[in-house]
């Protein structure tokens, strides 16, 4: 696996980046980080994790693919090709968007990865349709400490780099007043080892189209989660996966990650739609219409959550292996979309959990794969990476097309499933999106 940096001087940093990225392996549909040292606990000081050079031992060849190199690379000092600021794609819907952040504690559950930390906690970004012209400054993309740990896990330690990524421009404003009306709720879950911020572009798009979107960070399952008090929790679950002696052990832990996220989202639904909601604008949510989407293991978690909680009406898996298999009894006739890479997630192409999951889905369903895509195509990574001049020959789909495809099909699916709107885009191939293949096994 090789990455090429347009208009970039070759140097030690770029070489180290390519080697680090090439050394990382991922279980199919899961960006599995290197082991992280220095686990933070509830009583300890702010965590300062350092990514080690130890990658996970690969499982079987059929179950593995290389981690996508479309992450980030260190800019050469003074390079005119490096932008002064990064920006997400602008949302296309008719609504302005606001963003709030919730910090929630589930006192009925102990954290599954660090029991000494006490009760399970969640950090949640809430994007919502807002009144035009209301609100304060644009919402920040991610804390610099989270950006630093995410980049370090990829072998990048340029001191200027975390600030650049953390300052990526978003299009949602803090303290914005909600638009009038009640809107369907979409839950979003990021990939394993990946901060929730990497799904911001999709969250803003859905909010601009009239959805409330709740994106959760699952503590100890990301390279870094910064708490309101400044402490940073690192990826204890990654260490647990890395400690397993074989493929079966790794898969068991990853199945537990997905099932645990189902419990997280059931708790989150209670706190957003229950009699005493935690969010100040909870009246904007129509609790009768709830969907969930996730990237990588977050996509597996969408199916796990639907199996555990009937309140979730529809689900989307974006390129995630079903480590926690789709329930043998199906999902009660509820709709589900599988959106993945091609050929990696085509029928019979290696990740047979999709073949098995497809057979068990018992409602409206679509299996779509995207030519020239990579594992992170469905996140903010292509948009940010392309601005930095990164070329990934293994996933040549442009950022513009990655964004357009993800937005179009996820939105169409939720429009159909939660709003009862016609979605001809889901009927079959279209010239507007020639990269998208409809699989009919």
Tab-separated table of C-alpha atoms in Angstrom:
chain	number	residue	atom	x	y	z
A	1	UNK	CA	0.000	0.000	0.000
A	2	UNK	CA	1.386	3.373	-1.017
A	3	UNK	CA	0.294	6.943	-0.688
A	4	UNK	CA	1.427	9.789	-2.882
A	5	UNK	CA	1.442	13.406	-1.748
A	6	UNK	CA	0.779	15.903	-4.535
A	7	UNK	CA	3.231	18.821	-4.680
A	8	UNK	CA	4.828	17.671	-1.459
A	9	UNK	CA	8.551	17.358	-0.814
A	10	UNK	CA	9.548	13.841	0.152
A	11	UNK	CA	11.026	13.683	3.618
A	12	UNK	CA	11.461	11.617	6.727
A	13	UNK	CA	8.015	12.528	8.057
A	14	UNK	CA	6.216	11.494	4.860
A	15	UNK	CA	8.206	8.270	4.651
A	16	UNK	CA	7.434	7.424	8.262
A	17	UNK	CA	3.772	8.159	7.606
A	18	UNK	CA	3.606	5.779	4.655
A	19	UNK	CA	5.397	3.046	6.601
A	20	UNK	CA	3.190	3.483	9.642
A	21	UNK	CA	0.020	3.365	7.598
A	22	UNK	CA	1.243	0.368	5.621
A	23	UNK	CA	2.024	-1.509	8.831
A	24	UNK	CA	-1.489	-1.174	10.248
A	25	UNK	CA	-3.906	-4.011	9.609
A	26	UNK	CA	-7.654	-3.958	10.130
A	27	UNK	CA	-10.190	-6.681	10.678
A	28	UNK	CA	-12.641	-6.475	7.796
A	29	UNK	CA	-14.834	-3.447	8.240
A	30	UNK	CA	-12.971	-2.305	11.352
A	31	UNK	CA	-10.177	0.226	11.494
A	32	UNK	CA	-8.273	-1.475	14.282
A	33	UNK	CA	-5.815	0.885	15.947
A	34	UNK	CA	-2.453	0.004	17.329
A	35	UNK	CA	-2.366	-0.740	21.025
A	36	UNK	CA	-2.532	2.400	23.129
A	37	UNK	CA	-0.593	2.749	26.344
A	38	UNK	CA	-1.511	4.823	29.353
A	39	UNK	CA	-5.198	4.024	29.958
A	40	UNK	CA	-6.993	6.872	31.701
A	41	UNK	CA	-9.182	6.150	34.692
A	42	UNK	CA	-11.848	8.163	36.420
A	43	UNK	CA	-9.477	8.975	39.266
A	44	UNK	CA	-6.262	9.464	37.307
A	45	UNK	CA	-4.799	12.595	35.741
A	46	UNK	CA	-5.386	13.610	32.158
A	47	UNK	CA	-4.418	10.706	29.945
A	48	UNK	CA	-1.464	11.093	27.637
A	49	UNK	CA	-1.551	8.091	25.355
A	50	UNK	CA	1.249	7.183	22.969
A	51	UNK	CA	0.515	4.959	20.003
A	52	UNK	CA	2.922	2.032	19.893
A	53	UNK	CA	4.451	0.494	16.805
A	54	UNK	CA	2.689	-2.774	17.523
A	55	UNK	CA	-0.092	-3.480	15.048
A	56	UNK	CA	-2.639	-6.187	15.680
A	57	UNK	CA	-1.718	-9.624	14.463
A	58	UNK	CA	-3.739	-10.210	11.283
A	59	UNK	CA	-6.553	-12.725	11.340
A	60	UNK	CA	-7.174	-14.899	8.306
A	61	UNK	CA	-6.290	-13.481	4.910
A	62	UNK	CA	-9.928	-13.697	3.833
A	63	UNK	CA	-11.050	-11.589	6.765
A	64	UNK	CA	-8.450	-8.838	6.451
A	65	UNK	CA	-7.797	-5.822	4.319
A	66	UNK	CA	-5.198	-3.083	4.763
A	67	UNK	CA	-6.222	-0.023	6.679
A	68	UNK	CA	-7.069	2.824	4.333
A	69	UNK	CA	-4.173	5.240	3.856
A	70	UNK	CA	-6.620	8.065	3.262
A	71	UNK	CA	-6.007	9.424	6.735
A	72	UNK	CA	-3.532	12.276	7.000
A	73	UNK	CA	0.104	13.099	6.245
A	74	UNK	CA	2.485	15.658	7.721
A	75	UNK	CA	2.781	18.814	5.627
A	76	UNK	CA	6.224	20.011	4.701
A	77	UNK	CA	7.012	23.292	6.414
A	78	UNK	CA	6.005	26.240	4.265
A	79	UNK	CA	4.532	24.050	1.532
A	80	UNK	CA	2.104	26.220	-0.491
A	81	UNK	CA	0.002	23.130	-1.275
A	82	UNK	CA	-1.000	22.841	2.387
A	83	UNK	CA	-4.118	24.944	3.078
A	84	UNK	CA	-4.196	27.449	5.894
A	85	UNK	CA	-7.527	25.995	7.024
A	86	UNK	CA	-9.518	22.845	6.379
A	87	UNK	CA	-13.250	22.750	5.800
A	88	UNK	CA	-15.983	20.156	5.604
A	89	UNK	CA	-18.307	20.028	2.584
A	90	UNK	CA	-21.180	22.487	2.900
A	91	UNK	CA	-24.551	20.880	3.728
A	92	UNK	CA	-27.077	21.077	0.890
A	93	UNK	CA	-30.423	21.026	2.714
A	94	UNK	CA	-32.824	23.929	3.265
A	95	UNK	CA	-32.186	24.228	7.021
A	96	UNK	CA	-29.412	25.986	8.879
A	97	UNK	CA	-27.892	23.661	11.472
A	98	UNK	CA	-27.123	23.962	15.159
A	99	UNK	CA	-25.037	21.794	17.443
A	100	UNK	CA	-25.162	20.992	21.129
A	101	UNK	CA	-23.033	18.603	23.187
A	102	UNK	CA	-24.274	16.336	25.971
A	103	UNK	CA	-22.248	14.498	28.590
A	104	UNK	CA	-24.367	11.676	30.001
A	105	UNK	CA	-23.802	9.091	32.730
A	106	UNK	CA	-25.599	5.747	32.863
A	107	UNK	CA	-25.549	4.965	36.566
A	108	UNK	CA	-27.062	1.536	35.955
A	109	UNK	CA	-24.056	0.253	33.996
A	110	UNK	CA	-20.369	-0.035	34.832
A	111	UNK	CA	-17.956	0.793	32.047
A	112	UNK	CA	-17.222	-2.539	30.324
A	113	UNK	CA	-13.582	-1.754	29.475
A	114	UNK	CA	-12.371	0.062	32.606
A	115	UNK	CA	-14.631	-1.003	35.517
A	116	UNK	CA	-12.571	1.121	37.902
A	117	UNK	CA	-13.802	4.194	36.029
A	118	UNK	CA	-17.283	3.598	37.420
A	119	UNK	CA	-20.512	4.268	35.549
A	120	UNK	CA	-20.685	4.218	31.759
A	121	UNK	CA	-20.464	7.699	30.257
A	122	UNK	CA	-21.250	9.054	26.797
A	123	UNK	CA	-20.323	12.222	24.956
A	124	UNK	CA	-22.915	13.085	22.339
A	125	UNK	CA	-22.994	15.685	19.575
A	126	UNK	CA	-26.510	16.788	18.649
A	127	UNK	CA	-26.960	18.396	15.230
A	128	UNK	CA	-30.401	19.790	14.479
A	129	UNK	CA	-32.341	21.993	12.045
A	130	UNK	CA	-31.980	25.595	13.200
A	131	UNK	CA	-33.461	28.991	12.551
A	132	UNK	CA	-31.397	30.947	10.011
A	133	UNK	CA	-29.141	33.590	11.517
A	134	UNK	CA	-29.399	32.271	15.074
A	135	UNK	CA	-26.586	30.943	17.208
A	136	UNK	CA	-23.038	31.895	17.981
A	137	UNK	CA	-19.743	30.808	16.488
A	138	UNK	CA	-19.337	27.746	14.231
A	139	UNK	CA	-19.132	24.591	16.327
A	140	UNK	CA	-15.585	23.245	16.746
A	141	UNK	CA	-14.690	20.093	14.832
A	142	UNK	CA	-12.856	18.185	17.584
A	143	UNK	CA	-10.651	18.948	20.597
A	144	UNK	CA	-6.981	19.258	19.777
A	145	UNK	CA	-6.118	16.504	22.262
A	146	UNK	CA	-8.391	14.077	20.370
A	147	UNK	CA	-6.853	15.114	17.056
A	148	UNK	CA	-3.353	14.584	18.449
A	149	UNK	CA	-4.119	11.050	19.624
A	150	UNK	CA	-5.917	10.139	16.410
A	151	UNK	CA	-2.947	11.306	14.361
A	152	UNK	CA	-0.387	9.681	16.666
A	153	UNK	CA	-2.154	6.355	16.196
A	154	UNK	CA	-1.418	6.785	12.493
A	155	UNK	CA	2.248	7.473	13.165
A	156	UNK	CA	2.007	11.266	12.827
A	157	UNK	CA	3.532	13.557	15.441
A	158	UNK	CA	4.001	16.885	13.654
A	159	UNK	CA	3.303	19.449	16.418
A	160	UNK	CA	1.330	21.724	14.056
A	161	UNK	CA	-0.877	18.991	12.681
A	162	UNK	CA	-3.391	18.434	15.544
A	163	UNK	CA	-4.322	22.095	15.641
A	164	UNK	CA	-4.946	22.156	11.898
A	165	UNK	CA	-7.244	19.138	11.996
A	166	UNK	CA	-9.018	20.236	15.181
A	167	UNK	CA	-9.779	23.615	13.582
A	168	UNK	CA	-11.518	22.131	10.528
A	169	UNK	CA	-14.403	24.426	9.653
A	170	UNK	CA	-17.919	23.124	10.264
A	171	UNK	CA	-21.273	24.610	9.224
A	172	UNK	CA	-23.220	24.258	12.467
A	173	UNK	CA	-23.486	26.974	15.075
A	174	UNK	CA	-23.536	26.705	18.831
A	175	UNK	CA	-26.587	27.969	20.727
A	176	UNK	CA	-28.692	28.107	17.557
A	177	UNK	CA	-32.461	28.122	18.051
A	178	UNK	CA	-34.201	25.022	16.665
A	179	UNK	CA	-36.363	25.410	13.584
A	180	UNK	CA	-40.084	25.031	14.310
A	181	UNK	CA	-41.525	21.544	14.125
A	182	UNK	CA	-40.620	18.030	15.184
A	183	UNK	CA	-38.061	15.998	13.293
A	184	UNK	CA	-37.033	12.338	12.976
A	185	UNK	CA	-34.030	11.304	15.049
A	186	UNK	CA	-30.969	9.600	13.530
A	187	UNK	CA	-28.336	8.016	15.782
A	188	UNK	CA	-24.763	7.816	14.467
A	189	UNK	CA	-21.960	5.560	15.706
A	190	UNK	CA	-18.318	5.930	14.525
A	191	UNK	CA	-15.814	3.239	13.668
A	192	UNK	CA	-13.766	1.390	16.265
A	193	UNK	CA	-10.926	3.553	17.513
A	194	UNK	CA	-12.330	6.590	15.699
A	195	UNK	CA	-13.668	9.819	17.274
A	196	UNK	CA	-17.293	10.774	16.663
A	197	UNK	CA	-16.145	13.961	14.935
A	198	UNK	CA	-15.280	11.975	11.802
A	199	UNK	CA	-19.024	11.658	11.040
A	200	UNK	CA	-19.671	15.401	11.372
A	201	UNK	CA	-20.148	15.974	7.644
A	202	UNK	CA	-22.911	13.369	7.425
A	203	UNK	CA	-24.525	14.662	10.635
A	204	UNK	CA	-24.609	18.225	9.301
A	205	UNK	CA	-26.067	17.070	5.988
A	206	UNK	CA	-28.873	15.135	7.669
A	207	UNK	CA	-29.630	18.016	10.012
A	208	UNK	CA	-29.838	20.384	7.049
A	209	UNK	CA	-32.400	17.993	5.553
A	210	UNK	CA	-34.622	18.056	8.599
A	211	UNK	CA	-33.286	15.425	11.006
A	212	UNK	CA	-32.041	15.646	14.572
A	213	UNK	CA	-28.778	13.692	14.647
A	214	UNK	CA	-27.146	12.290	17.800
A	215	UNK	CA	-23.558	11.090	17.293
A	216	UNK	CA	-22.020	9.287	20.255
A	217	UNK	CA	-18.466	8.784	21.393
A	218	UNK	CA	-18.185	5.503	23.276
A	219	UNK	CA	-15.477	6.011	25.943
A	220	UNK	CA	-12.432	3.748	25.840
A	221	UNK	CA	-13.336	2.736	22.244
A	222	UNK	CA	-11.634	5.699	20.559
A	223	UNK	CA	-8.026	6.817	20.328
A	224	UNK	CA	-9.103	9.738	22.489
A	225	UNK	CA	-12.271	11.082	24.102
A	226	UNK	CA	-11.906	14.387	25.937
A	227	UNK	CA	-14.278	14.783	28.887
A	228	UNK	CA	-15.685	18.170	29.923
A	229	UNK	CA	-13.144	18.380	32.770
A	230	UNK	CA	-10.255	18.020	30.319
A	231	UNK	CA	-9.363	14.403	31.038
A	232	UNK	CA	-8.775	12.286	27.950
A	233	UNK	CA	-9.831	8.628	27.836
A	234	UNK	CA	-7.827	6.394	25.520
A	235	UNK	CA	-8.672	3.141	23.776
A	236	UNK	CA	-8.735	0.406	26.405
A	237	UNK	CA	-10.961	-1.700	24.120
A	238	UNK	CA	-8.244	-1.517	21.446
A	239	UNK	CA	-5.784	-2.911	23.953
A	240	UNK	CA	-8.246	-5.692	24.747
A	241	UNK	CA	-8.503	-6.645	21.074
A	242	UNK	CA	-4.721	-6.536	20.688
A	243	UNK	CA	-4.253	-8.811	23.716
A	244	UNK	CA	-6.272	-11.660	22.210
A	245	UNK	CA	-4.278	-14.703	21.128
A	246	UNK	CA	-6.236	-15.495	17.979
A	247	UNK	CA	-8.852	-14.411	15.483
A	248	UNK	CA	-11.690	-15.976	17.452
A	249	UNK	CA	-10.736	-14.009	20.549
A	250	UNK	CA	-10.534	-10.737	18.626
A	251	UNK	CA	-13.898	-11.292	17.023
A	252	UNK	CA	-15.458	-12.063	20.399
A	253	UNK	CA	-14.248	-8.758	21.810
A	254	UNK	CA	-15.432	-6.842	18.752
A	255	UNK	CA	-18.845	-8.490	19.015
A	256	UNK	CA	-18.964	-7.250	22.607
A	257	UNK	CA	-18.117	-3.740	21.378
A	258	UNK	CA	-21.121	-3.793	19.044
A	259	UNK	CA	-23.492	-5.226	21.657
A	260	UNK	CA	-22.258	-2.707	24.221
A	261	UNK	CA	-22.988	0.143	21.854
A	262	UNK	CA	-26.552	-1.132	21.558
A	263	UNK	CA	-26.879	-0.642	25.319
A	264	UNK	CA	-25.327	2.830	24.974
A	265	UNK	CA	-27.891	3.869	22.387
A	266	UNK	CA	-30.851	2.460	24.278
A	267	UNK	CA	-29.732	4.578	27.237
A	268	UNK	CA	-29.289	7.578	24.937
A	269	UNK	CA	-32.807	7.124	23.572
A	270	UNK	CA	-34.134	7.075	27.118
A	271	UNK	CA	-32.357	10.360	27.851
A	272	UNK	CA	-33.493	12.045	24.632
A	273	UNK	CA	-37.095	10.859	24.430
A	274	UNK	CA	-38.048	9.879	27.985
A	275	UNK	CA	-40.195	11.855	30.439
A	276	UNK	CA	-37.238	13.907	31.712
A	277	UNK	CA	-35.056	14.464	28.647
A	278	UNK	CA	-31.451	15.570	29.048
A	279	UNK	CA	-31.426	17.805	25.982
A	280	UNK	CA	-32.893	21.292	26.234
A	281	UNK	CA	-34.395	21.070	22.724
A	282	UNK	CA	-35.784	17.536	23.070
A	283	UNK	CA	-39.215	18.707	21.939
A	284	UNK	CA	-37.736	18.978	18.434
A	285	UNK	CA	-37.488	15.166	18.294
A	286	UNK	CA	-40.284	13.015	16.926
A	287	UNK	CA	-39.689	9.870	18.993
A	288	UNK	CA	-41.966	7.835	16.713
A	289	UNK	CA	-39.386	8.062	13.912
A	290	UNK	CA	-35.884	6.881	14.835
A	291	UNK	CA	-33.110	5.597	12.593
A	292	UNK	CA	-29.494	4.619	13.165
A	293	UNK	CA	-26.410	4.531	10.960
A	294	UNK	CA	-22.803	3.727	11.693
A	295	UNK	CA	-19.419	3.393	10.085
A	296	UNK	CA	-17.374	0.219	10.447
A	297	UNK	CA	-18.224	-1.368	13.787
A	298	UNK	CA	-20.732	1.432	14.242
A	299	UNK	CA	-22.629	-0.112	11.324
A	300	UNK	CA	-22.652	-3.452	13.107
A	301	UNK	CA	-23.927	-1.586	16.163
A	302	UNK	CA	-26.871	-0.288	14.127
A	303	UNK	CA	-28.070	-3.873	13.634
A	304	UNK	CA	-27.262	-4.776	17.242
A	305	UNK	CA	-29.272	-1.802	18.489
A	306	UNK	CA	-32.242	-2.642	16.288
A	307	UNK	CA	-32.220	-6.216	17.591
A	308	UNK	CA	-32.194	-4.961	21.188
A	309	UNK	CA	-34.487	-1.930	20.935
A	310	UNK	CA	-37.727	-1.802	18.956
A	311	UNK	CA	-37.696	1.998	19.063
A	312	UNK	CA	-35.137	2.082	16.242
A	313	UNK	CA	-37.094	1.865	13.008
A	314	UNK	CA	-34.367	1.619	10.366
A	315	UNK	CA	-30.615	1.043	10.137
A	316	UNK	CA	-27.570	1.615	7.914
A	317	UNK	CA	-24.256	-0.233	8.001
A	318	UNK	CA	-21.469	1.671	6.237
A	319	UNK	CA	-18.709	-0.865	5.508
A	320	UNK	CA	-18.784	-2.670	8.852
A	321	UNK	CA	-18.350	-6.378	9.481
A	322	UNK	CA	-21.189	-7.943	11.480
A	323	UNK	CA	-19.031	-9.225	14.335
A	324	UNK	CA	-22.266	-9.332	16.324
A	325	UNK	CA	-24.338	-11.120	13.660
A	326	UNK	CA	-27.704	-9.905	12.470
A	327	UNK	CA	-30.280	-11.614	14.694
A	328	UNK	CA	-31.308	-15.002	13.337
A	329	UNK	CA	-34.937	-13.990	13.782
A	330	UNK	CA	-34.375	-10.909	11.627
A	331	UNK	CA	-35.160	-7.332	12.596
A	332	UNK	CA	-38.924	-7.534	12.793
A	333	UNK	CA	-39.457	-6.440	9.206
A	334	UNK	CA	-37.664	-3.114	9.710
A	335	UNK	CA	-35.651	-1.681	6.785
A	336	UNK	CA	-31.871	-1.914	6.589
A	337	UNK	CA	-29.251	-0.594	4.151
A	338	UNK	CA	-25.802	-2.133	3.664
A	339	UNK	CA	-23.465	0.376	1.963
A	340	UNK	CA	-19.885	-0.736	1.452
A	341	UNK	CA	-16.743	-0.909	-0.615
A	342	UNK	CA	-16.479	-2.716	-3.918
A	343	UNK	CA	-15.285	-5.398	-4.309
A	344	UNK	CA	-14.524	-5.815	-0.602
A	345	UNK	CA	-18.164	-5.976	0.447
A	346	UNK	CA	-19.666	-7.498	-2.664
A	347	UNK	CA	-21.424	-10.874	-2.284
A	348	UNK	CA	-18.947	-13.660	-1.612
A	349	UNK	CA	-16.013	-11.250	-1.717
A	350	UNK	CA	-14.460	-12.042	1.652
A	351	UNK	CA	-16.606	-10.548	4.378
A	352	UNK	CA	-19.138	-13.339	4.496
A	353	UNK	CA	-20.881	-11.729	7.456
A	354	UNK	CA	-22.621	-9.536	4.875
A	355	UNK	CA	-23.880	-12.572	2.976
A	356	UNK	CA	-25.186	-14.048	6.221
A	357	UNK	CA	-26.640	-10.750	7.381
A	358	UNK	CA	-28.394	-10.159	4.069
A	359	UNK	CA	-30.128	-13.530	4.283
A	360	UNK	CA	-31.417	-12.707	7.771
A	361	UNK	CA	-32.726	-9.208	7.022
A	362	UNK	CA	-36.498	-9.541	6.745
A	363	UNK	CA	-37.717	-6.061	5.767
A	364	UNK	CA	-37.016	-3.621	2.970
A	365	UNK	CA	-33.299	-3.966	2.285
A	366	UNK	CA	-30.625	-2.812	-0.107
A	367	UNK	CA	-27.054	-4.020	-0.591
A	368	UNK	CA	-25.003	-1.340	-2.329
A	369	UNK	CA	-21.289	-1.279	-3.050
A	370	UNK	CA	-19.241	1.636	-4.329
A	371	UNK	CA	-16.485	1.298	-6.933
A	372	UNK	CA	-13.079	2.821	-6.193
A	373	UNK	CA	-14.008	3.404	-2.552
A	374	UNK	CA	-12.090	2.672	0.630
A	375	UNK	CA	-13.059	1.876	4.198
A	376	UNK	CA	-13.135	5.569	5.191
A	377	UNK	CA	-14.982	6.755	2.069
A	378	UNK	CA	-18.159	7.169	4.146
A	379	UNK	CA	-16.557	9.533	6.695
A	380	UNK	CA	-14.948	12.987	6.660
A	381	UNK	CA	-11.535	11.495	5.848
A	382	UNK	CA	-11.659	11.936	2.031
A	383	UNK	CA	-12.711	15.589	2.284
A	384	UNK	CA	-9.989	16.444	4.793
A	385	UNK	CA	-7.328	14.276	3.182
A	386	UNK	CA	-7.862	15.593	-0.329
A	387	UNK	CA	-7.394	19.188	0.826
A	388	UNK	CA	-3.976	18.099	2.037
A	389	UNK	CA	-3.009	16.624	-1.327
A	390	UNK	CA	-3.225	12.959	-0.343
A	391	UNK	CA	-3.643	10.412	-3.126
A	392	UNK	CA	-4.696	6.870	-2.273
A	393	UNK	CA	-4.348	4.614	-5.333
A	394	UNK	CA	-6.306	1.877	-3.553
A	395	UNK	CA	-9.329	4.181	-3.113
A	396	UNK	CA	-9.253	6.703	-5.975
A	397	UNK	CA	-12.850	7.908	-5.550
A	398	UNK	CA	-12.658	11.676	-5.118
A	399	UNK	CA	-13.775	13.463	-1.993
A	400	UNK	CA	-16.587	15.126	-3.921
A	401	UNK	CA	-17.936	11.801	-5.150
A	402	UNK	CA	-17.418	10.110	-1.767
A	403	UNK	CA	-19.441	12.870	-0.140
A	404	UNK	CA	-22.145	12.896	-2.815
A	405	UNK	CA	-22.680	9.122	-2.744
A	406	UNK	CA	-22.785	8.847	1.061
A	407	UNK	CA	-25.128	11.801	1.458
A	408	UNK	CA	-27.460	10.767	-1.358
A	409	UNK	CA	-28.049	7.155	-0.373
A	410	UNK	CA	-28.140	7.543	3.404
A	411	UNK	CA	-30.555	10.466	3.134
A	412	UNK	CA	-32.759	8.689	0.576
A	413	UNK	CA	-32.923	5.629	2.792
A	414	UNK	CA	-33.999	7.577	5.872
A	415	UNK	CA	-36.418	9.701	3.850
A	416	UNK	CA	-38.108	6.512	2.694
A	417	UNK	CA	-37.922	4.658	6.010
A	418	UNK	CA	-38.718	7.436	8.479
A	419	UNK	CA	-40.762	9.858	6.393
A	420	UNK	CA	-42.507	7.624	3.894
A	421	UNK	CA	-41.165	9.642	0.983
A	422	UNK	CA	-40.526	8.122	-2.463
A	423	UNK	CA	-36.876	7.197	-2.913
A	424	UNK	CA	-36.341	6.270	-6.564
A	425	UNK	CA	-32.619	6.390	-5.939
A	426	UNK	CA	-32.994	3.078	-4.102
A	427	UNK	CA	-34.816	1.378	-6.995
A	428	UNK	CA	-31.727	0.673	-9.085
A	429	UNK	CA	-28.628	2.078	-10.783
A	430	UNK	CA	-28.655	5.694	-11.911
A	431	UNK	CA	-26.366	7.698	-14.241
A	432	UNK	CA	-26.007	10.301	-11.488
A	433	UNK	CA	-24.091	7.800	-9.347
A	434	UNK	CA	-22.303	5.388	-11.706
A	435	UNK	CA	-20.000	4.181	-8.892
A	436	UNK	CA	-22.890	2.594	-6.989
A	437	UNK	CA	-23.651	-1.059	-7.699
A	438	UNK	CA	-26.896	-2.730	-6.629
A	439	UNK	CA	-26.127	-6.231	-5.393
A	440	UNK	CA	-28.897	-8.823	-5.736
A	441	UNK	CA	-27.492	-12.120	-4.428
